[in-house]
Amino acid sequence: MKLLVTGGAGFIGSNFIRHLLHAHPDDRVVNLDKLTYAGNPANLADVEGDPRYSFVHGDICDAKCVRDAARNVDAVVNFAACTHVDRSLVEPDEFLRTDVSGVFTLAGGRARPQDPAPAARQHDEVYGSIAHGSSTEQDPLHPSNPYSASKAGGDLLALSYWHTHGVPVVITRSSNNFGPYQYPEKVVPLFVTNALDHAPLPLYGDGRNVRDWLYVLDNCAAIDLVLRRGRDGEIYNIGGGHEVENIVLTREILRLTARPDTLIRPVADRPGHDRRYSVDSTKIRQLGWAPRHPFASALETTVRWYQEHETWWRPLKSGEFRAWYERQYGNR
Ligand code: TYD
């Protein structure tokens, strides 16, 4: 296959490109990325010289740029998105632009859409918080913050292009990802790198919120499977099957970095903080997927990766991030 991967310089996108080149030696990949704060060419430094890989600097909201990059590709896999809930609370505009308008452009925009198949990666948060059990693909959407509302909008828009124009769209909704190359604003890399620096770990509220953790490479394998074997117009949940309270995750990170629990700093809760996410993955399991990386060893691998790649994350924690961090946590 020849694929256009959008947002390939980000966390999941870069892991996906590396996975593709490894798993499918005959595939070719074009990476279209705007290189925002979360898109980092260093995430793919190891594949830059690969003749099967090429990079285009551009925005998924730019129709001409998308058209040019998508020429002769078999499918588009979209990872280009604003993803951080906390940022969506203070600067939602960009979320609407990228996560809704960007999907609109990828799906064909105003033109009568033709070939490529956007396999839009989404996120479980579109279902909203769930107290018991797990959300299935048929459940109604109850997004509760501007991030998840934007993702739900993009999701529904993509499906509307399938229903009205026959654009072959497949949607995946994964639970919380973690692993190498994740920008250190998300809880796992933030807490790991803070711990390595002996800095406090800002834990929201009572720390009892639950997330279902999915190792990024398991998500990449699932997206790859859906891309090749999924049915057009369908939605596939991808859950890690490992639910953990934030406080438990935090203590585990401190144990793995050999730092004391006294580094935990309880801070004022995130507004509208969803209590628990959980998705039912029965449907994708029936396609033949299951997570292959147990949580404990995957978290250990991830912590070790950050320990060994300080030169990757250290520059990210200065500049723009430093200013964000001070605004975000300074007065909590
Ligand atoms: P996050 O990584 O932002 O992902 P999401 O909001 O998409 O689930 O947060 C994961 C959990 O960790 C969530 O319950 C919020 C919590 N959290 C903190 O307690 N402190 C923090 O500084 C951050 C970033 C998150």
Short mmCIF file of C-alpha atoms and ligand atoms in Angstrom, two decimals:
data_model
loop_
_atom_site.label_atom_id
_atom_site.label_comp_id
_atom_site.label_asym_id
_atom_site.label_seq_id
_atom_site.Cartn_x
_atom_site.Cartn_y
_atom_site.Cartn_z
CA MET A 1 0.00 0.00 0.00
CA LYS A 2 0.93 3.61 -0.40
CA LEU A 3 -0.37 5.54 2.58
CA LEU A 4 -0.74 9.16 3.49
CA VAL A 5 -0.32 9.49 7.23
CA THR A 6 -1.40 12.88 8.54
CA GLY A 7 0.03 14.05 11.85
CA GLY A 8 2.78 11.48 11.45
CA ALA A 9 5.28 13.56 13.41
CA GLY A 10 3.23 13.32 16.60
CA PHE A 11 3.17 10.63 19.26
CA ILE A 12 0.87 7.94 17.85
CA GLY A 13 1.51 8.91 14.21
CA SER A 14 5.27 8.47 14.48
CA ASN A 15 4.90 5.15 16.26
CA PHE A 16 2.46 4.10 13.53
CA ILE A 17 4.85 5.01 10.69
CA ARG A 18 7.66 3.08 12.35
CA HIS A 19 5.32 0.13 12.85
CA LEU A 20 4.21 0.22 9.18
CA LEU A 21 7.71 0.30 7.72
CA HIS A 22 8.66 -2.59 9.94
CA ALA A 23 5.54 -4.73 9.49
CA HIS A 24 5.00 -4.09 5.75
CA PRO A 25 8.34 -3.83 3.93
CA ASP A 26 6.60 -3.09 0.61
CA ASP A 27 4.48 -0.20 1.88
CA ARG A 28 5.31 3.42 1.21
CA VAL A 29 4.40 6.30 3.49
CA VAL A 30 3.93 10.01 2.96
CA ASN A 31 3.81 11.94 6.23
CA LEU A 32 1.88 15.23 6.11
CA ASP A 33 2.44 17.20 9.30
CA LYS A 34 2.09 20.84 10.30
CA LEU A 35 4.81 20.50 12.95
CA THR A 36 2.92 22.24 15.72
CA TYR A 37 4.37 22.14 19.23
CA ALA A 38 3.46 18.43 19.50
CA GLY A 39 4.80 17.43 16.09
CA ASN A 40 8.49 16.78 16.24
CA PRO A 41 10.75 15.68 13.35
CA ALA A 42 13.01 14.06 15.96
CA ASN A 43 10.26 11.45 16.49
CA LEU A 44 11.14 9.96 13.11
CA ALA A 45 14.86 10.72 12.89
CA ASP A 46 15.56 7.00 12.46
CA VAL A 47 13.37 6.61 9.32
CA GLU A 48 14.29 9.89 7.60
CA GLY A 49 16.70 8.27 5.15
CA ASP A 50 14.35 5.39 4.30
CA PRO A 51 13.49 5.53 0.57
CA ARG A 52 9.95 4.31 1.36
CA TYR A 53 9.30 7.39 3.51
CA SER A 54 8.75 11.03 2.58
CA PHE A 55 7.70 14.12 4.50
CA VAL A 56 5.45 17.02 3.49
CA HIS A 57 5.15 20.08 5.71
CA GLY A 58 1.52 21.20 5.70
CA ASP A 59 -1.86 21.54 7.35
CA ILE A 60 -4.82 19.12 7.01
CA CYS A 61 -7.09 22.19 6.78
CA ASP A 62 -5.34 23.23 3.55
CA ALA A 63 -7.35 21.51 0.77
CA LYS A 64 -4.73 21.98 -1.95
CA CYS A 65 -1.95 20.65 0.21
CA VAL A 66 -4.06 17.60 1.16
CA ARG A 67 -4.98 16.99 -2.49
CA ASP A 68 -1.35 17.11 -3.59
CA ALA A 69 -0.12 14.89 -0.77
CA ALA A 70 -2.93 12.36 -1.29
CA ARG A 71 -2.22 11.89 -4.99
CA ASN A 72 -1.93 8.16 -5.83
CA VAL A 73 -2.30 6.96 -2.25
CA ASP A 74 -4.45 3.95 -1.34
CA ALA A 75 -5.56 5.33 2.01
CA VAL A 76 -5.21 8.22 4.43
CA VAL A 77 -4.64 7.54 8.10
CA ASN A 78 -5.36 10.62 10.18
CA PHE A 79 -3.51 11.31 13.41
CA ALA A 80 -3.39 15.09 13.00
CA ALA A 81 -5.31 16.44 15.96
CA CYS A 82 -5.22 18.67 18.98
CA THR A 83 -5.41 16.15 21.79
CA HIS A 84 -4.76 17.67 25.20
CA VAL A 85 -7.94 18.14 27.26
CA ASP A 86 -6.37 20.81 29.50
CA ARG A 87 -5.42 22.94 26.50
CA SER A 88 -8.92 22.54 25.04
CA LEU A 89 -10.28 24.21 28.18
CA VAL A 90 -8.34 27.39 27.57
CA GLU A 91 -7.80 27.50 23.79
CA PRO A 92 -10.62 25.51 22.12
CA ASP A 93 -10.49 27.31 18.72
CA GLU A 94 -7.61 25.29 17.38
CA PHE A 95 -9.36 22.06 18.42
CA LEU A 96 -12.40 22.92 16.33
CA ARG A 97 -10.21 23.87 13.39
CA THR A 98 -8.02 20.78 13.31
CA ASP A 99 -10.29 18.11 14.78
CA VAL A 100 -13.44 19.11 12.86
CA SER A 101 -12.47 21.26 9.85
CA GLY A 102 -9.34 19.19 9.27
CA VAL A 103 -11.39 16.00 9.04
CA PHE A 104 -13.83 17.82 6.74
CA THR A 105 -10.95 18.64 4.38
CA LEU A 106 -9.52 15.12 4.52
CA ALA A 107 -12.91 13.58 3.78
CA GLY A 108 -13.15 15.61 0.61
CA GLY A 109 -14.30 19.03 1.76
CA ARG A 110 -16.59 20.89 -0.62
CA ALA A 111 -15.44 18.98 -3.66
CA ARG A 112 -17.30 15.81 -4.57
CA PRO A 113 -14.92 13.47 -2.77
CA GLN A 114 -13.16 10.66 -4.62
CA ASP A 115 -10.73 7.88 -3.76
CA PRO A 116 -8.75 8.01 -0.57
CA ALA A 117 -10.06 6.36 2.54
CA PRO A 118 -9.53 8.38 5.66
CA ALA A 119 -9.15 5.90 8.51
CA ALA A 120 -9.76 8.52 11.15
CA ARG A 121 -8.22 7.64 14.47
CA GLN A 122 -10.36 8.95 17.27
CA HIS A 123 -10.52 8.58 21.01
CA ASP A 124 -12.75 6.87 23.56
CA GLU A 125 -13.51 10.18 25.24
CA VAL A 126 -16.30 10.80 22.73
CA TYR A 127 -18.45 8.41 24.78
CA GLY A 128 -17.94 10.48 27.93
CA SER A 129 -17.51 9.18 31.45
CA ILE A 130 -19.00 5.77 32.28
CA ALA A 131 -19.50 4.64 35.89
CA HIS A 132 -19.84 0.89 35.27
CA GLY A 133 -19.26 -1.41 32.32
CA SER A 134 -17.71 -0.34 29.00
CA SER A 135 -18.90 1.76 26.06
CA THR A 136 -19.67 -0.12 22.86
CA GLU A 137 -19.56 1.26 19.34
CA GLN A 138 -23.36 1.61 19.37
CA ASP A 139 -23.49 3.76 22.49
CA PRO A 140 -24.54 7.39 22.19
CA LEU A 141 -21.79 10.00 22.36
CA HIS A 142 -21.59 12.22 25.44
CA PRO A 143 -18.39 14.21 25.02
CA SER A 144 -17.91 16.47 28.00
CA ASN A 145 -15.01 18.78 27.15
CA PRO A 146 -14.10 20.83 24.06
CA TYR A 147 -11.48 18.28 23.04
CA SER A 148 -13.81 15.29 23.03
CA ALA A 149 -16.67 17.34 21.54
CA SER A 150 -14.38 18.30 18.64
CA LYS A 151 -13.34 14.70 18.16
CA ALA A 152 -16.97 13.57 18.19
CA GLY A 153 -17.73 16.24 15.57
CA GLY A 154 -14.93 15.02 13.30
CA ASP A 155 -16.01 11.45 13.85
CA LEU A 156 -19.63 12.09 12.84
CA LEU A 157 -18.61 14.27 9.92
CA ALA A 158 -16.35 11.51 8.56
CA LEU A 159 -19.20 8.99 8.84
CA SER A 160 -21.53 11.40 7.08
CA TYR A 161 -19.15 11.38 4.09
CA TRP A 162 -19.47 7.60 3.99
CA HIS A 163 -23.24 7.73 4.14
CA THR A 164 -23.76 10.56 1.67
CA HIS A 165 -20.80 10.30 -0.72
CA GLY A 166 -19.54 6.74 -0.21
CA VAL A 167 -16.13 7.88 1.01
CA PRO A 168 -14.82 4.64 2.60
CA VAL A 169 -14.24 5.70 6.17
CA VAL A 170 -13.26 3.53 9.13
CA ILE A 171 -13.19 5.02 12.62
CA THR A 172 -11.15 3.76 15.55
CA ARG A 173 -11.71 4.87 19.15
CA SER A 174 -8.88 3.94 21.42
CA SER A 175 -8.43 4.28 25.16
CA ASN A 176 -5.53 6.27 26.71
CA ASN A 177 -2.25 5.59 24.94
CA PHE A 178 1.20 5.66 26.52
CA GLY A 179 4.68 4.83 25.29
CA PRO A 180 7.81 6.37 23.75
CA TYR A 181 7.65 9.77 22.01
CA GLN A 182 4.57 11.04 23.88
CA TYR A 183 4.70 14.80 24.40
CA PRO A 184 5.32 15.44 28.10
CA GLU A 185 2.04 17.29 28.74
CA LYS A 186 0.11 13.99 29.03
CA VAL A 187 0.07 12.36 32.42
CA VAL A 188 2.50 9.46 31.86
CA PRO A 189 5.41 11.33 30.26
CA LEU A 190 4.75 14.42 32.43
CA PHE A 191 4.94 12.41 35.63
CA VAL A 192 7.88 10.28 34.49
CA THR A 193 9.98 13.28 33.44
CA ASN A 194 9.00 15.29 36.51
CA ALA A 195 9.97 12.34 38.70
CA LEU A 196 13.33 12.04 36.94
CA ASP A 197 13.84 15.75 37.72
CA HIS A 198 12.75 15.29 41.38
CA ALA A 199 9.91 17.74 40.61
CA PRO A 200 6.35 17.43 42.03
CA LEU A 201 3.72 15.34 40.24
CA PRO A 202 0.52 17.46 39.98
CA LEU A 203 -2.28 14.96 40.61
CA TYR A 204 -5.77 16.31 39.90
CA GLY A 205 -8.55 16.07 42.48
CA ASP A 206 -8.65 12.94 44.62
CA GLY A 207 -6.53 10.94 42.14
CA ARG A 208 -9.27 8.31 41.86
CA ASN A 209 -10.18 8.95 38.20
CA VAL A 210 -9.83 5.81 36.13
CA ARG A 211 -8.24 5.44 32.71
CA ASP A 212 -7.81 2.30 30.62
CA TRP A 213 -4.18 2.21 29.47
CA LEU A 214 -3.18 1.01 26.02
CA TYR A 215 0.44 0.67 24.92
CA VAL A 216 0.91 2.72 21.76
CA LEU A 217 2.31 -0.19 19.71
CA ASP A 218 -0.80 -2.25 20.48
CA ASN A 219 -2.89 0.64 19.19
CA CYS A 220 -0.73 0.84 16.03
CA ALA A 221 -1.24 -2.87 15.36
CA ALA A 222 -5.00 -2.42 15.84
CA ILE A 223 -5.19 0.58 13.48
CA ASP A 224 -3.15 -1.34 10.90
CA LEU A 225 -5.58 -4.26 11.14
CA VAL A 226 -8.65 -2.05 10.83
CA LEU A 227 -7.09 -0.32 7.83
CA ARG A 228 -6.63 -3.62 5.99
CA ARG A 229 -9.48 -5.73 7.31
CA GLY A 230 -12.04 -3.32 8.79
CA ARG A 231 -15.38 -2.73 7.12
CA ASP A 232 -16.11 0.64 5.56
CA GLY A 233 -18.45 2.85 7.53
CA GLU A 234 -17.72 0.96 10.75
CA ILE A 235 -16.36 2.03 14.13
CA TYR A 236 -13.89 -0.06 16.12
CA ASN A 237 -13.10 0.49 19.80
CA ILE A 238 -9.54 -0.28 20.91
CA GLY A 239 -9.15 -0.66 24.64
CA GLY A 240 -6.05 -1.69 26.56
CA GLY A 241 -8.13 -3.68 29.03
CA HIS A 242 -6.08 -2.36 31.94
CA GLU A 243 -7.97 0.11 34.10
CA VAL A 244 -6.03 2.01 36.76
CA GLU A 245 -6.80 4.85 39.12
CA ASN A 246 -4.49 7.82 38.57
CA ILE A 247 -3.08 7.54 42.10
CA VAL A 248 -2.08 3.92 41.46
CA LEU A 249 -0.46 4.86 38.16
CA THR A 250 1.38 7.72 39.88
CA ARG A 251 2.75 5.48 42.65
CA GLU A 252 3.85 2.95 40.04
CA ILE A 253 5.76 5.65 38.12
CA LEU A 254 7.44 6.75 41.35
CA ARG A 255 8.41 3.17 42.15
CA LEU A 256 9.87 2.65 38.66
CA THR A 257 11.86 5.89 38.85
CA ALA A 258 12.93 5.16 42.46
CA ARG A 259 11.43 8.40 43.76
CA PRO A 260 9.47 8.91 47.01
CA ASP A 261 5.65 9.25 47.19
CA THR A 262 6.22 12.66 48.80
CA LEU A 263 6.66 13.99 45.23
CA ILE A 264 2.89 13.60 44.72
CA ARG A 265 1.26 17.03 44.82
CA PRO A 266 -2.56 16.99 44.96
CA VAL A 267 -3.79 19.99 42.93
CA ALA A 268 -7.21 21.49 42.14
CA ASP A 269 -9.20 19.23 39.85
CA ARG A 270 -9.57 19.71 36.09
CA PRO A 271 -12.97 21.33 35.34
CA GLY A 272 -15.45 18.71 34.12
CA HIS A 273 -12.91 15.94 34.77
CA ASP A 274 -14.37 12.67 33.45
CA ARG A 275 -14.32 10.05 36.19
CA ARG A 276 -13.80 6.92 34.18
CA TYR A 277 -13.35 5.86 30.57
CA SER A 278 -13.77 2.29 29.44
CA VAL A 279 -14.40 0.92 25.96
CA ASP A 280 -15.61 -2.52 24.97
CA SER A 281 -13.15 -4.02 22.44
CA THR A 282 -15.14 -7.15 21.55
CA LYS A 283 -15.59 -6.05 17.94
CA ILE A 284 -11.91 -5.56 17.11
CA ARG A 285 -10.98 -8.69 19.05
CA GLN A 286 -13.27 -10.56 16.65
CA LEU A 287 -11.10 -9.23 13.80
CA GLY A 288 -8.18 -10.99 15.48
CA TRP A 289 -6.56 -8.25 17.58
CA ALA A 290 -5.59 -8.39 21.24
CA PRO A 291 -3.14 -6.19 23.16
CA ARG A 292 0.25 -7.93 23.21
CA HIS A 293 2.07 -5.77 25.71
CA PRO A 294 1.13 -6.34 29.37
CA PHE A 295 0.69 -3.04 31.21
CA ALA A 296 3.40 -3.58 33.86
CA SER A 297 6.20 -4.37 31.43
CA ALA A 298 5.04 -1.76 28.90
CA LEU A 299 5.10 0.93 31.60
CA GLU A 300 8.56 -0.21 32.66
CA THR A 301 9.76 -0.08 29.03
CA THR A 302 8.25 3.40 28.71
CA VAL A 303 9.92 4.70 31.88
CA ARG A 304 13.23 3.26 30.74
CA TRP A 305 12.79 4.90 27.33
CA TYR A 306 12.38 8.35 28.96
CA GLN A 307 15.36 7.66 31.22
CA GLU A 308 17.48 6.85 28.17
CA HIS A 309 16.15 9.63 25.92
CA GLU A 310 16.62 12.72 28.01
CA THR A 311 17.99 14.51 24.95
CA TRP A 312 14.58 13.96 23.31
CA TRP A 313 12.36 15.34 26.10
CA ARG A 314 14.60 17.88 27.80
CA PRO A 315 14.26 20.52 25.02
CA LEU A 316 10.46 19.94 24.92
CA LYS A 317 10.14 20.87 28.58
CA SER A 318 11.63 24.32 28.04
CA GLY A 319 10.24 27.14 25.88
CA GLU A 320 6.56 26.85 24.96
CA PHE A 321 5.99 24.00 27.38
CA ARG A 322 7.55 25.83 30.33
CA ALA A 323 5.21 28.79 29.79
CA TRP A 324 2.20 26.44 29.49
CA TYR A 325 3.22 24.53 32.60
CA GLU A 326 3.49 27.65 34.69
CA ARG A 327 0.11 28.94 33.51
CA GLN A 328 -1.50 25.54 34.00
CA TYR A 329 -0.12 24.50 37.37
CA GLY A 330 1.27 27.74 38.80
CA ASN A 331 -1.79 28.82 40.81
CA ARG A 332 -3.26 25.41 41.66
P1 TYD B 1 -4.29 13.00 30.26
O1 TYD B 1 -2.96 12.36 30.06
O2 TYD B 1 -4.38 14.48 30.09
O3 TYD B 1 -5.31 12.23 29.29
P2 TYD B 1 -6.94 12.33 29.18
O4 TYD B 1 -7.39 13.60 29.79
O5 TYD B 1 -7.13 12.29 27.70
O6 TYD B 1 -7.47 11.11 29.87
O7 TYD B 1 -4.83 12.65 31.69
C1 TYD B 1 -4.96 11.31 32.13
C2 TYD B 1 -5.49 11.35 33.54
O8 TYD B 1 -4.51 11.93 34.39
C3 TYD B 1 -6.74 12.19 33.69
O9 TYD B 1 -7.63 11.59 34.61
C4 TYD B 1 -6.21 13.51 34.24
C5 TYD B 1 -5.01 13.09 35.05
N1 TYD B 1 -3.95 14.11 35.12
C6 TYD B 1 -3.48 14.56 36.37
O10 TYD B 1 -3.94 14.10 37.45
N2 TYD B 1 -2.50 15.53 36.40
C7 TYD B 1 -1.98 16.05 35.26
O11 TYD B 1 -1.10 16.92 35.35
C8 TYD B 1 -2.46 15.57 33.98
C9 TYD B 1 -1.89 16.12 32.70
C10 TYD B 1 -3.44 14.60 33.97
#
